Structure formats: C-alpha cells, structure tokens
Amino acid sequence: MSMAKNGKARRQPVETIRGPLKDSHSDRQSAACVPLTPQTQSPSYRLAYADDDFMCREELRPVRLQLELLKTEMVLAERGIKSTVVMFGGARIPAPGQAAWAARNDVQKRNLEAASVFYDEARAFARKCSEFSATLDYQEYVVTTGGGPGVMEAGNRGAADVGAPTIGLNIVLPHEQAPNAFVTPELSFNFHYFAIRKMHFLMRAKAIVIFPGGFGTLDEMFEAITLIQTKRMAPIPLILFGKQFWHRIIDFDSLAEFGTIAPEDVDLLNFVETADEAWEVIARTYGINTPEPAL
C-alpha cells in the first residue's frame, strides 16, 4: 500500500490485488486474438463486459448508472481525496480581454464581457482553496468544477496556478466536447447521466460556490439548496457571487413573503463579491485560521 505525503496509507486500486483466478484483462486480450470464424465474429461470442453494443442496451441502464457512480468514486478514493469545494457558474462568461463567444447580440456581448470580473474572482478563489488544500496534502478542499469553459475554466485554472490537483466533471453536451486545459488529466471525468454527475458534485462537498450562470447553474444551485432545506444533506456554505445579479434574477425574499419557503431559508445563502469574502465564509464555518498577509 502506497503512502501519502503525510505518511498515511493510501488506498490501492482493486486491480493490484491478484488472486489465483485468471483476471479479466488477460481474458479480454486473449479473446481479441482468437481465429476469425463465423462463430467468433458473432456479437454473441463477445465477452459481455467488453461488448460495447451489449453495454449500451436499454436493459443495462442500471449497470451503466452503477458504473458511472463507481468509476469516479474509486478514482477519487484511490487518490485520497476526502472533500471538495464545488464551483458552479456560466460557461459563457469569458476571461478578461476575450470576446464573448456565445453572445447573440450587442446587449449579450456587453453583459457577458462585463461579467469577466467573475472569471478573475473565480480564479482567485480557487487559488485560495488550493493553497489551503496544499497544507492538507491535497486531500481536502480540492477545487471541483463541471470541467467546461467560462467560470469552470477559471476555477480549474486557479488551482493549476498554484500546482494543485483539480477535478473536472464533464458531461456530453453539444458545446463542451472536451474538458478545459486546466483540469488535472487523472481527475478528468465524463458522464452520460446528469443525476450521477450531480451526486459526485455533492458527495464530498465542503462548500458550494455559485457564480452567475444559466439554466445549468440554476439547476445545480437549486438542487443543492433543496437538499439542505429538506435536511437530506448536511448544511454546508452556499456562496453566491454577485448579489446584484442574483437578486435581479431571483426574488428570494418574495418567495419567503409569499410563504412557499420559510423566512429562514433565505439565510442558507451567502452573497459575496470577492474571493476574499467567499473564503472568509468557509474559514468561519470550519474554524480555519487564515494567516494575515505580510506587510
């Protein structure tokens, strides 16, 4: 069993444990080398676990769901990652100085390019998380994003700026066919099922940090709020960047006034403008003593 930097034993992949039975890897290799005959070329002859067509059958959906849950879980456990800081936000927000590639008109272009300030804050916030994560052997507070462009790229980039590992949970979408270049390659995952991807966002989360975004960001945000509100998930910091944006898009106080949420549900949300403010919420929640910068 290998040792982490802090001297603790690190869990090993199941494949390293060898028993007397022939393993599936070697059988797969052997099956690929059999003589070509009408029988061996029939789909029915393929090893079930190596048969892509079989694995994609409708009846195998429960197995595929389990595999998507297991694969990421096993990789993160083997890496020794115990907790994450999850960053959600718009894929369409450009880095400062870059054009708004997704803008459909001048108004959108102006708004999206002005929102590049959030790219900078996301990058700075991810650096702060990652610098603290380094003190814990990168086992806690590991920056996690959806792996795409925009705010997601900024989060992974901030971690990469300080040499920290960073997770990307991609999903097959028309406009995001490859992870951004700042995701740690060994921690870059791809999903078919939104539900399983959402589980991985939340299973290790110490905090959820939400930047301005569209339907996907709203979906992820309300999923987390609902789980905490209904006590299906332990309360963790929910941090929203850009109070003006959020209060214009969603009237949380009106929901409470109307009675469809409790007045105290609004208090689940922490509104911030800067990376420093966001990290202070996390530090205050978990009793982290952040040293004052040197003068």
PDB file of C-alpha atoms in Angstrom:
ATOM      1  CA  MET A   1       0.000   0.000   0.000  1.00  0.00           C
ATOM      2  CA  SER A   2       1.499   3.369  -1.024  1.00  0.00           C
ATOM      3  CA  MET A   3       1.966   6.227   1.399  1.00  0.00           C
ATOM      4  CA  ALA A   4       0.723   9.788   1.011  1.00  0.00           C
ATOM      5  CA  LYS A   5       2.923  12.799   1.768  1.00  0.00           C
ATOM      6  CA  ASN A   6       1.519  12.958   5.293  1.00  0.00           C
ATOM      7  CA  GLY A   7       2.564   9.368   5.946  1.00  0.00           C
ATOM      8  CA  LYS A   8      -0.930   7.895   5.885  1.00  0.00           C
ATOM      9  CA  ALA A   9      -1.616   4.747   3.915  1.00  0.00           C
ATOM     10  CA  ARG A  10      -3.400   5.404   0.634  1.00  0.00           C
ATOM     11  CA  ARG A  11      -5.989   3.006  -0.710  1.00  0.00           C
ATOM     12  CA  GLN A  12      -4.895   0.956  -3.707  1.00  0.00           C
ATOM     13  CA  PRO A  13      -6.887   0.030  -6.807  1.00  0.00           C
ATOM     14  CA  VAL A  14      -8.665  -3.302  -6.687  1.00  0.00           C
ATOM     15  CA  GLU A  15      -6.764  -4.392  -9.813  1.00  0.00           C
ATOM     16  CA  THR A  16      -3.477  -4.565  -7.867  1.00  0.00           C
ATOM     17  CA  ILE A  17      -4.851  -7.402  -5.710  1.00  0.00           C
ATOM     18  CA  ARG A  18      -4.062 -10.635  -7.549  1.00  0.00           C
ATOM     19  CA  GLY A  19      -5.694 -13.968  -6.758  1.00  0.00           C
ATOM     20  CA  PRO A  20      -5.419 -17.441  -8.300  1.00  0.00           C
ATOM     21  CA  LEU A  21      -8.153 -16.865 -10.888  1.00  0.00           C
ATOM     22  CA  LYS A  22      -7.309 -15.512 -14.318  1.00  0.00           C
ATOM     23  CA  ASP A  23      -8.057 -11.800 -14.471  1.00  0.00           C
ATOM     24  CA  SER A  24     -10.450 -10.073 -16.847  1.00  0.00           C
ATOM     25  CA  HIS A  25      -7.729  -8.002 -18.552  1.00  0.00           C
ATOM     26  CA  SER A  26      -5.821 -11.027 -19.824  1.00  0.00           C
ATOM     27  CA  ASP A  27      -9.008 -12.772 -20.929  1.00  0.00           C
ATOM     28  CA  ARG A  28     -10.013  -9.712 -22.899  1.00  0.00           C
ATOM     29  CA  GLN A  29      -6.622  -9.729 -24.628  1.00  0.00           C
ATOM     30  CA  SER A  30      -6.883 -13.452 -25.350  1.00  0.00           C
ATOM     31  CA  ALA A  31     -10.385 -13.090 -26.766  1.00  0.00           C
ATOM     32  CA  ALA A  32      -9.153 -10.415 -29.181  1.00  0.00           C
ATOM     33  CA  CYS A  33      -6.624 -12.869 -30.683  1.00  0.00           C
ATOM     34  CA  VAL A  34      -8.861 -15.826 -31.461  1.00  0.00           C
ATOM     35  CA  PRO A  35      -9.094 -17.072 -35.075  1.00  0.00           C
ATOM     36  CA  LEU A  36     -11.729 -15.339 -37.172  1.00  0.00           C
ATOM     37  CA  THR A  37     -14.601 -17.742 -37.766  1.00  0.00           C
ATOM     38  CA  PRO A  38     -18.343 -17.247 -38.198  1.00  0.00           C
ATOM     39  CA  GLN A  39     -18.732 -18.147 -34.542  1.00  0.00           C
ATOM     40  CA  THR A  40     -16.051 -15.827 -33.108  1.00  0.00           C
ATOM     41  CA  GLN A  41     -17.271 -12.939 -35.279  1.00  0.00           C
ATOM     42  CA  SER A  42     -20.805 -13.199 -33.961  1.00  0.00           C
ATOM     43  CA  PRO A  43     -21.772 -10.500 -31.399  1.00  0.00           C
ATOM     44  CA  SER A  44     -22.998 -13.240 -29.100  1.00  0.00           C
ATOM     45  CA  TYR A  45     -19.413 -14.516 -28.700  1.00  0.00           C
ATOM     46  CA  ARG A  46     -18.053 -11.243 -27.315  1.00  0.00           C
ATOM     47  CA  LEU A  47     -17.182 -11.116 -23.642  1.00  0.00           C
ATOM     48  CA  ALA A  48     -20.130  -9.356 -22.038  1.00  0.00           C
ATOM     49  CA  TYR A  49     -18.046  -6.740 -20.200  1.00  0.00           C
ATOM     50  CA  ALA A  50     -16.057  -5.943 -23.373  1.00  0.00           C
ATOM     51  CA  ASP A  51     -19.113  -5.707 -25.626  1.00  0.00           C
ATOM     52  CA  ASP A  52     -19.954  -2.028 -26.170  1.00  0.00           C
ATOM     53  CA  ASP A  53     -23.198  -2.797 -28.003  1.00  0.00           C
ATOM     54  CA  PHE A  54     -24.368  -5.022 -25.186  1.00  0.00           C
ATOM     55  CA  MET A  55     -23.403  -2.484 -22.517  1.00  0.00           C
ATOM     56  CA  CYS A  56     -25.490   0.170 -24.289  1.00  0.00           C
ATOM     57  CA  ARG A  57     -28.678  -1.884 -24.330  1.00  0.00           C
ATOM     58  CA  GLU A  58     -31.710  -0.363 -22.649  1.00  0.00           C
ATOM     59  CA  GLU A  59     -31.857  -3.210 -20.133  1.00  0.00           C
ATOM     60  CA  LEU A  60     -28.311  -2.407 -18.961  1.00  0.00           C
ATOM     61  CA  ARG A  61     -29.165   1.131 -17.797  1.00  0.00           C
ATOM     62  CA  PRO A  62     -28.964   0.154 -14.088  1.00  0.00           C
ATOM     63  CA  VAL A  63     -25.485  -1.254 -14.699  1.00  0.00           C
ATOM     64  CA  ARG A  64     -24.358   1.894 -16.520  1.00  0.00           C
ATOM     65  CA  LEU A  65     -25.664   4.061 -13.690  1.00  0.00           C
ATOM     66  CA  GLN A  66     -23.702   1.982 -11.209  1.00  0.00           C
ATOM     67  CA  LEU A  67     -20.539   2.153 -13.325  1.00  0.00           C
ATOM     68  CA  GLU A  68     -20.694   5.949 -13.567  1.00  0.00           C
ATOM     69  CA  LEU A  69     -21.072   6.148  -9.804  1.00  0.00           C
ATOM     70  CA  LEU A  70     -18.315   3.634  -9.095  1.00  0.00           C
ATOM     71  CA  LYS A  71     -15.643   4.790 -11.536  1.00  0.00           C
ATOM     72  CA  THR A  72     -15.333   8.332 -10.231  1.00  0.00           C
ATOM     73  CA  GLU A  73     -15.775   7.250  -6.621  1.00  0.00           C
ATOM     74  CA  MET A  74     -12.983   4.684  -6.903  1.00  0.00           C
ATOM     75  CA  VAL A  75     -10.554   7.065  -8.600  1.00  0.00           C
ATOM     76  CA  LEU A  76     -11.103   9.813  -6.013  1.00  0.00           C
ATOM     77  CA  ALA A  77     -10.802   7.337  -3.127  1.00  0.00           C
ATOM     78  CA  GLU A  78      -7.583   5.907  -4.543  1.00  0.00           C
ATOM     79  CA  ARG A  79      -6.247   9.437  -4.857  1.00  0.00           C
ATOM     80  CA  GLY A  80      -7.085  10.047  -1.181  1.00  0.00           C
ATOM     81  CA  ILE A  81      -9.465  12.949  -1.908  1.00  0.00           C
ATOM     82  CA  LYS A  82     -11.859  13.321   1.017  1.00  0.00           C
ATOM     83  CA  SER A  83     -13.517  16.677   0.408  1.00  0.00           C
ATOM     84  CA  THR A  84     -14.041  19.229  -2.330  1.00  0.00           C
ATOM     85  CA  VAL A  85     -15.060  22.824  -2.912  1.00  0.00           C
ATOM     86  CA  VAL A  86     -17.519  22.848  -5.804  1.00  0.00           C
ATOM     87  CA  MET A  87     -17.705  25.808  -8.182  1.00  0.00           C
ATOM     88  CA  PHE A  88     -20.712  26.318 -10.461  1.00  0.00           C
ATOM     89  CA  GLY A  89     -21.108  29.124 -12.979  1.00  0.00           C
ATOM     90  CA  GLY A  90     -21.692  30.180 -16.548  1.00  0.00           C
ATOM     91  CA  ALA A  91     -19.785  28.511 -19.359  1.00  0.00           C
ATOM     92  CA  ARG A  92     -20.367  31.625 -21.488  1.00  0.00           C
ATOM     93  CA  ILE A  93     -18.512  34.100 -19.274  1.00  0.00           C
ATOM     94  CA  PRO A  94     -15.199  34.915 -20.995  1.00  0.00           C
ATOM     95  CA  ALA A  95     -11.823  35.569 -19.468  1.00  0.00           C
ATOM     96  CA  PRO A  96     -10.940  39.285 -19.203  1.00  0.00           C
ATOM     97  CA  GLY A  97      -9.926  40.662 -22.574  1.00  0.00           C
ATOM     98  CA  GLN A  98     -11.538  37.825 -24.522  1.00  0.00           C
ATOM     99  CA  ALA A  99     -14.595  38.155 -26.725  1.00  0.00           C
ATOM    100  CA  ALA A 100     -17.935  36.765 -25.581  1.00  0.00           C
ATOM    101  CA  TRP A 101     -18.077  33.806 -27.974  1.00  0.00           C
ATOM    102  CA  ALA A 102     -21.655  32.918 -27.010  1.00  0.00           C
ATOM    103  CA  ALA A 103     -23.179  36.396 -27.408  1.00  0.00           C
ATOM    104  CA  ARG A 104     -26.074  36.559 -29.887  1.00  0.00           C
ATOM    105  CA  ASN A 105     -26.437  40.348 -29.883  1.00  0.00           C
ATOM    106  CA  ASP A 106     -24.740  43.522 -28.666  1.00  0.00           C
ATOM    107  CA  VAL A 107     -26.542  43.504 -25.319  1.00  0.00           C
ATOM    108  CA  GLN A 108     -25.414  39.974 -24.540  1.00  0.00           C
ATOM    109  CA  LYS A 109     -21.895  40.797 -25.666  1.00  0.00           C
ATOM    110  CA  ARG A 110     -21.740  43.796 -23.356  1.00  0.00           C
ATOM    111  CA  ASN A 111     -23.161  41.898 -20.387  1.00  0.00           C
ATOM    112  CA  LEU A 112     -21.004  38.806 -20.785  1.00  0.00           C
ATOM    113  CA  GLU A 113     -17.778  40.731 -21.274  1.00  0.00           C
ATOM    114  CA  ALA A 114     -18.555  42.873 -18.216  1.00  0.00           C
ATOM    115  CA  ALA A 115     -19.097  39.631 -16.296  1.00  0.00           C
ATOM    116  CA  SER A 116     -15.466  38.648 -16.932  1.00  0.00           C
ATOM    117  CA  VAL A 117     -14.794  40.120 -13.487  1.00  0.00           C
ATOM    118  CA  PHE A 118     -16.316  36.911 -12.152  1.00  0.00           C
ATOM    119  CA  TYR A 119     -13.759  34.898 -14.107  1.00  0.00           C
ATOM    120  CA  ASP A 120     -10.993  36.708 -12.230  1.00  0.00           C
ATOM    121  CA  GLU A 121     -12.716  36.230  -8.863  1.00  0.00           C
ATOM    122  CA  ALA A 122     -13.336  32.541  -9.551  1.00  0.00           C
ATOM    123  CA  ARG A 123      -9.688  32.063 -10.423  1.00  0.00           C
ATOM    124  CA  ALA A 124      -8.539  33.920  -7.307  1.00  0.00           C
ATOM    125  CA  PHE A 125     -10.945  31.984  -5.094  1.00  0.00           C
ATOM    126  CA  ALA A 126      -9.753  28.647  -6.472  1.00  0.00           C
ATOM    127  CA  ARG A 127      -6.158  29.661  -5.728  1.00  0.00           C
ATOM    128  CA  LYS A 128      -7.094  30.361  -2.106  1.00  0.00           C
ATOM    129  CA  CYS A 129      -8.814  26.996  -1.731  1.00  0.00           C
ATOM    130  CA  SER A 130      -5.914  25.189  -3.345  1.00  0.00           C
ATOM    131  CA  GLU A 131      -3.268  26.889  -1.230  1.00  0.00           C
ATOM    132  CA  PHE A 132      -5.123  25.718   1.867  1.00  0.00           C
ATOM    133  CA  SER A 133      -5.628  22.280   0.329  1.00  0.00           C
ATOM    134  CA  ALA A 134      -1.844  22.000  -0.042  1.00  0.00           C
ATOM    135  CA  THR A 135      -1.496  22.124   3.754  1.00  0.00           C
ATOM    136  CA  LEU A 136      -3.722  19.021   3.914  1.00  0.00           C
ATOM    137  CA  ASP A 137      -1.813  17.018   1.281  1.00  0.00           C
ATOM    138  CA  TYR A 138      -4.493  17.887  -1.295  1.00  0.00           C
ATOM    139  CA  GLN A 139      -6.908  15.508   0.406  1.00  0.00           C
ATOM    140  CA  GLU A 140      -9.361  18.215   1.472  1.00  0.00           C
ATOM    141  CA  TYR A 141     -10.900  21.301  -0.206  1.00  0.00           C
ATOM    142  CA  VAL A 142      -9.982  20.150  -3.713  1.00  0.00           C
ATOM    143  CA  VAL A 143     -11.457  22.500  -6.326  1.00  0.00           C
ATOM    144  CA  THR A 144     -14.110  20.800  -8.455  1.00  0.00           C
ATOM    145  CA  THR A 145     -15.953  22.188 -11.474  1.00  0.00           C
ATOM    146  CA  GLY A 146     -18.012  20.953 -14.377  1.00  0.00           C
ATOM    147  CA  GLY A 147     -14.822  20.897 -16.406  1.00  0.00           C
ATOM    148  CA  GLY A 148     -16.053  23.196 -19.162  1.00  0.00           C
ATOM    149  CA  PRO A 149     -15.248  26.780 -20.236  1.00  0.00           C
ATOM    150  CA  GLY A 150     -16.060  30.097 -18.561  1.00  0.00           C
ATOM    151  CA  VAL A 151     -16.283  30.096 -14.770  1.00  0.00           C
ATOM    152  CA  MET A 152     -15.471  26.388 -14.732  1.00  0.00           C
ATOM    153  CA  GLU A 153     -12.229  27.013 -16.573  1.00  0.00           C
ATOM    154  CA  ALA A 154     -11.407  29.834 -14.173  1.00  0.00           C
ATOM    155  CA  GLY A 155     -11.823  27.512 -11.185  1.00  0.00           C
ATOM    156  CA  ASN A 156      -9.599  24.788 -12.581  1.00  0.00           C
ATOM    157  CA  ARG A 157      -7.130  27.401 -13.772  1.00  0.00           C
ATOM    158  CA  GLY A 158      -6.825  28.978 -10.336  1.00  0.00           C
ATOM    159  CA  ALA A 159      -5.958  25.600  -8.832  1.00  0.00           C
ATOM    160  CA  ALA A 160      -3.476  24.899 -11.605  1.00  0.00           C
ATOM    161  CA  ASP A 161      -1.855  28.308 -10.992  1.00  0.00           C
ATOM    162  CA  VAL A 162      -0.536  27.009  -7.674  1.00  0.00           C
ATOM    163  CA  GLY A 163       0.220  23.473  -8.823  1.00  0.00           C
ATOM    164  CA  ALA A 164      -2.797  21.879  -7.127  1.00  0.00           C
ATOM    165  CA  PRO A 165      -4.837  18.946  -8.424  1.00  0.00           C
ATOM    166  CA  THR A 166      -8.286  19.939  -9.623  1.00  0.00           C
ATOM    167  CA  ILE A 167     -11.324  17.902 -10.653  1.00  0.00           C
ATOM    168  CA  GLY A 168     -13.481  18.292 -13.756  1.00  0.00           C
ATOM    169  CA  LEU A 169     -16.834  16.503 -14.013  1.00  0.00           C
ATOM    170  CA  ASN A 170     -17.731  16.859 -17.677  1.00  0.00           C
ATOM    171  CA  ILE A 171     -20.899  15.674 -19.370  1.00  0.00           C
ATOM    172  CA  VAL A 172     -21.542  15.032 -23.041  1.00  0.00           C
ATOM    173  CA  LEU A 173     -23.003  18.294 -24.380  1.00  0.00           C
ATOM    174  CA  PRO A 174     -23.056  19.878 -27.860  1.00  0.00           C
ATOM    175  CA  HIS A 175     -20.839  22.846 -26.904  1.00  0.00           C
ATOM    176  CA  GLU A 176     -18.479  21.198 -24.393  1.00  0.00           C
ATOM    177  CA  GLN A 177     -16.916  18.214 -26.096  1.00  0.00           C
ATOM    178  CA  ALA A 178     -13.580  18.410 -24.281  1.00  0.00           C
ATOM    179  CA  PRO A 179     -12.527  19.431 -20.773  1.00  0.00           C
ATOM    180  CA  ASN A 180     -10.769  22.753 -20.316  1.00  0.00           C
ATOM    181  CA  ALA A 181      -6.978  22.556 -20.381  1.00  0.00           C
ATOM    182  CA  PHE A 182      -6.567  23.179 -16.635  1.00  0.00           C
ATOM    183  CA  VAL A 183      -8.309  20.065 -15.280  1.00  0.00           C
ATOM    184  CA  THR A 184      -5.853  17.541 -13.841  1.00  0.00           C
ATOM    185  CA  PRO A 185      -5.876  14.811 -16.521  1.00  0.00           C
ATOM    186  CA  GLU A 186      -6.134  11.963 -13.996  1.00  0.00           C
ATOM    187  CA  LEU A 187      -9.098  13.744 -12.369  1.00  0.00           C
ATOM    188  CA  SER A 188     -10.987  14.472 -15.575  1.00  0.00           C
ATOM    189  CA  PHE A 189     -14.248  12.538 -15.789  1.00  0.00           C
ATOM    190  CA  ASN A 190     -17.014  12.305 -18.369  1.00  0.00           C
ATOM    191  CA  PHE A 191     -20.648  11.446 -17.717  1.00  0.00           C
ATOM    192  CA  HIS A 192     -23.725  10.392 -19.621  1.00  0.00           C
ATOM    193  CA  TYR A 193     -26.133  10.697 -16.683  1.00  0.00           C
ATOM    194  CA  PHE A 194     -26.766  14.127 -15.182  1.00  0.00           C
ATOM    195  CA  ALA A 195     -28.057  12.512 -11.976  1.00  0.00           C
ATOM    196  CA  ILE A 196     -24.824  10.632 -11.261  1.00  0.00           C
ATOM    197  CA  ARG A 197     -22.724  13.684 -12.084  1.00  0.00           C
ATOM    198  CA  LYS A 198     -24.773  15.718  -9.590  1.00  0.00           C
ATOM    199  CA  MET A 199     -24.189  13.087  -6.914  1.00  0.00           C
ATOM    200  CA  HIS A 200     -20.431  13.383  -7.381  1.00  0.00           C
ATOM    201  CA  PHE A 201     -20.629  17.167  -7.102  1.00  0.00           C
ATOM    202  CA  LEU A 202     -22.277  16.865  -3.696  1.00  0.00           C
ATOM    203  CA  MET A 203     -20.917  13.677  -2.115  1.00  0.00           C
ATOM    204  CA  ARG A 204     -17.658  15.285  -0.913  1.00  0.00           C
ATOM    205  CA  ALA A 205     -18.594  18.979  -0.971  1.00  0.00           C
ATOM    206  CA  LYS A 206     -17.419  21.199   1.893  1.00  0.00           C
ATOM    207  CA  ALA A 207     -18.855  24.272   0.163  1.00  0.00           C
ATOM    208  CA  ILE A 208     -20.756  25.126  -2.995  1.00  0.00           C
ATOM    209  CA  VAL A 209     -19.780  28.366  -4.671  1.00  0.00           C
ATOM    210  CA  ILE A 210     -22.086  29.683  -7.375  1.00  0.00           C
ATOM    211  CA  PHE A 211     -21.310  32.352  -9.946  1.00  0.00           C
ATOM    212  CA  PRO A 212     -23.726  33.928 -12.435  1.00  0.00           C
ATOM    213  CA  GLY A 213     -24.864  31.389 -14.985  1.00  0.00           C
ATOM    214  CA  GLY A 214     -27.750  29.978 -16.957  1.00  0.00           C
ATOM    215  CA  PHE A 215     -30.148  27.068 -16.684  1.00  0.00           C
ATOM    216  CA  GLY A 216     -27.430  24.567 -15.769  1.00  0.00           C
ATOM    217  CA  THR A 217     -26.096  26.748 -12.966  1.00  0.00           C
ATOM    218  CA  LEU A 218     -29.615  27.399 -11.662  1.00  0.00           C
ATOM    219  CA  ASP A 219     -30.410  23.692 -11.765  1.00  0.00           C
ATOM    220  CA  GLU A 220     -27.286  22.796  -9.782  1.00  0.00           C
ATOM    221  CA  MET A 221     -27.864  25.605  -7.289  1.00  0.00           C
ATOM    222  CA  PHE A 222     -31.495  24.732  -6.552  1.00  0.00           C
ATOM    223  CA  GLU A 223     -30.651  21.041  -6.275  1.00  0.00           C
ATOM    224  CA  ALA A 224     -28.163  21.834  -3.505  1.00  0.00           C
ATOM    225  CA  ILE A 225     -30.473  24.326  -1.753  1.00  0.00           C
ATOM    226  CA  THR A 226     -33.349  21.846  -1.801  1.00  0.00           C
ATOM    227  CA  LEU A 227     -31.256  19.024  -0.339  1.00  0.00           C
ATOM    228  CA  ILE A 228     -30.083  21.271   2.501  1.00  0.00           C
ATOM    229  CA  GLN A 229     -33.516  22.833   3.074  1.00  0.00           C
ATOM    230  CA  THR A 230     -35.146  19.393   3.319  1.00  0.00           C
ATOM    231  CA  LYS A 231     -32.306  18.101   5.519  1.00  0.00           C
ATOM    232  CA  ARG A 232     -31.382  15.418   3.026  1.00  0.00           C
ATOM    233  CA  MET A 233     -27.882  16.900   3.119  1.00  0.00           C
ATOM    234  CA  ALA A 234     -25.888  18.390   5.974  1.00  0.00           C
ATOM    235  CA  PRO A 235     -25.743  22.206   5.871  1.00  0.00           C
ATOM    236  CA  ILE A 236     -22.650  23.488   4.095  1.00  0.00           C
ATOM    237  CA  PRO A 237     -21.842  27.020   2.909  1.00  0.00           C
ATOM    238  CA  LEU A 238     -23.810  28.051  -0.184  1.00  0.00           C
ATOM    239  CA  ILE A 239     -21.941  31.071  -1.532  1.00  0.00           C
ATOM    240  CA  LEU A 240     -23.344  33.197  -4.359  1.00  0.00           C
ATOM    241  CA  PHE A 241     -21.076  35.658  -6.158  1.00  0.00           C
ATOM    242  CA  GLY A 242     -22.731  38.839  -7.386  1.00  0.00           C
ATOM    243  CA  LYS A 243     -25.618  39.894  -5.147  1.00  0.00           C
ATOM    244  CA  GLN A 244     -26.976  42.336  -7.722  1.00  0.00           C
ATOM    245  CA  PHE A 245     -27.172  39.617 -10.383  1.00  0.00           C
ATOM    246  CA  TRP A 246     -28.889  37.084  -8.137  1.00  0.00           C
ATOM    247  CA  HIS A 247     -31.436  39.472  -6.672  1.00  0.00           C
ATOM    248  CA  ARG A 248     -32.358  40.647 -10.148  1.00  0.00           C
ATOM    249  CA  ILE A 249     -32.753  37.088 -11.460  1.00  0.00           C
ATOM    250  CA  ILE A 250     -34.474  35.533  -8.410  1.00  0.00           C
ATOM    251  CA  ASP A 251     -36.538  37.347  -5.804  1.00  0.00           C
ATOM    252  CA  PHE A 252     -35.759  35.131  -2.813  1.00  0.00           C
ATOM    253  CA  ASP A 253     -37.469  37.491  -0.378  1.00  0.00           C
ATOM    254  CA  SER A 254     -40.717  37.344  -2.357  1.00  0.00           C
ATOM    255  CA  LEU A 255     -40.680  33.548  -2.123  1.00  0.00           C
ATOM    256  CA  ALA A 256     -40.438  33.869   1.645  1.00  0.00           C
ATOM    257  CA  GLU A 257     -43.099  36.596   1.760  1.00  0.00           C
ATOM    258  CA  PHE A 258     -45.490  34.505  -0.313  1.00  0.00           C
ATOM    259  CA  GLY A 259     -44.923  31.576   2.017  1.00  0.00           C
ATOM    260  CA  THR A 260     -43.577  28.978  -0.410  1.00  0.00           C
ATOM    261  CA  ILE A 261     -40.307  28.905   1.545  1.00  0.00           C
ATOM    262  CA  ALA A 262     -39.650  29.648   5.204  1.00  0.00           C
ATOM    263  CA  PRO A 263     -38.174  33.065   6.045  1.00  0.00           C
ATOM    264  CA  GLU A 264     -35.064  31.387   7.461  1.00  0.00           C
ATOM    265  CA  ASP A 265     -34.477  29.516   4.186  1.00  0.00           C
ATOM    266  CA  VAL A 266     -33.138  32.746   2.701  1.00  0.00           C
ATOM    267  CA  ASP A 267     -30.400  32.624   5.349  1.00  0.00           C
ATOM    268  CA  LEU A 268     -28.990  29.490   3.716  1.00  0.00           C
ATOM    269  CA  LEU A 269     -27.464  31.779   1.076  1.00  0.00           C
ATOM    270  CA  ASN A 270     -24.275  33.819   1.495  1.00  0.00           C
ATOM    271  CA  PHE A 271     -23.866  36.658  -1.010  1.00  0.00           C
ATOM    272  CA  VAL A 272     -20.312  37.825  -1.741  1.00  0.00           C
ATOM    273  CA  GLU A 273     -18.465  39.917  -4.309  1.00  0.00           C
ATOM    274  CA  THR A 274     -14.843  38.867  -3.915  1.00  0.00           C
ATOM    275  CA  ALA A 275     -12.705  35.774  -3.462  1.00  0.00           C
ATOM    276  CA  ASP A 276     -11.616  37.028  -0.032  1.00  0.00           C
ATOM    277  CA  GLU A 277     -15.232  37.305   1.148  1.00  0.00           C
ATOM    278  CA  ALA A 278     -16.041  33.820  -0.135  1.00  0.00           C
ATOM    279  CA  TRP A 279     -13.056  32.228   1.575  1.00  0.00           C
ATOM    280  CA  GLU A 280     -13.944  34.038   4.808  1.00  0.00           C
ATOM    281  CA  VAL A 281     -17.363  32.319   4.790  1.00  0.00           C
ATOM    282  CA  ILE A 282     -15.662  28.922   4.502  1.00  0.00           C
ATOM    283  CA  ALA A 283     -12.992  29.757   7.075  1.00  0.00           C
ATOM    284  CA  ARG A 284     -15.608  30.977   9.552  1.00  0.00           C
ATOM    285  CA  THR A 285     -17.772  27.880   9.043  1.00  0.00           C
ATOM    286  CA  TYR A 286     -14.959  25.384   9.592  1.00  0.00           C
ATOM    287  CA  GLY A 287     -12.830  27.329  12.072  1.00  0.00           C
ATOM    288  CA  ILE A 288      -9.914  27.772   9.677  1.00  0.00           C
ATOM    289  CA  ASN A 289      -7.307  30.244  10.857  1.00  0.00           C
ATOM    290  CA  THR A 290      -6.112  32.103   7.787  1.00  0.00           C
ATOM    291  CA  PRO A 291      -2.821  33.922   8.434  1.00  0.00           C
ATOM    292  CA  GLU A 292      -2.761  37.634   7.831  1.00  0.00           C
ATOM    293  CA  PRO A 293      -0.750  38.674   4.752  1.00  0.00           C
ATOM    294  CA  ALA A 294       2.740  40.001   5.489  1.00  0.00           C
ATOM    295  CA  LEU A 295       3.097  43.773   5.436  1.00  0.00           C
TER     296      LEU A 295
END
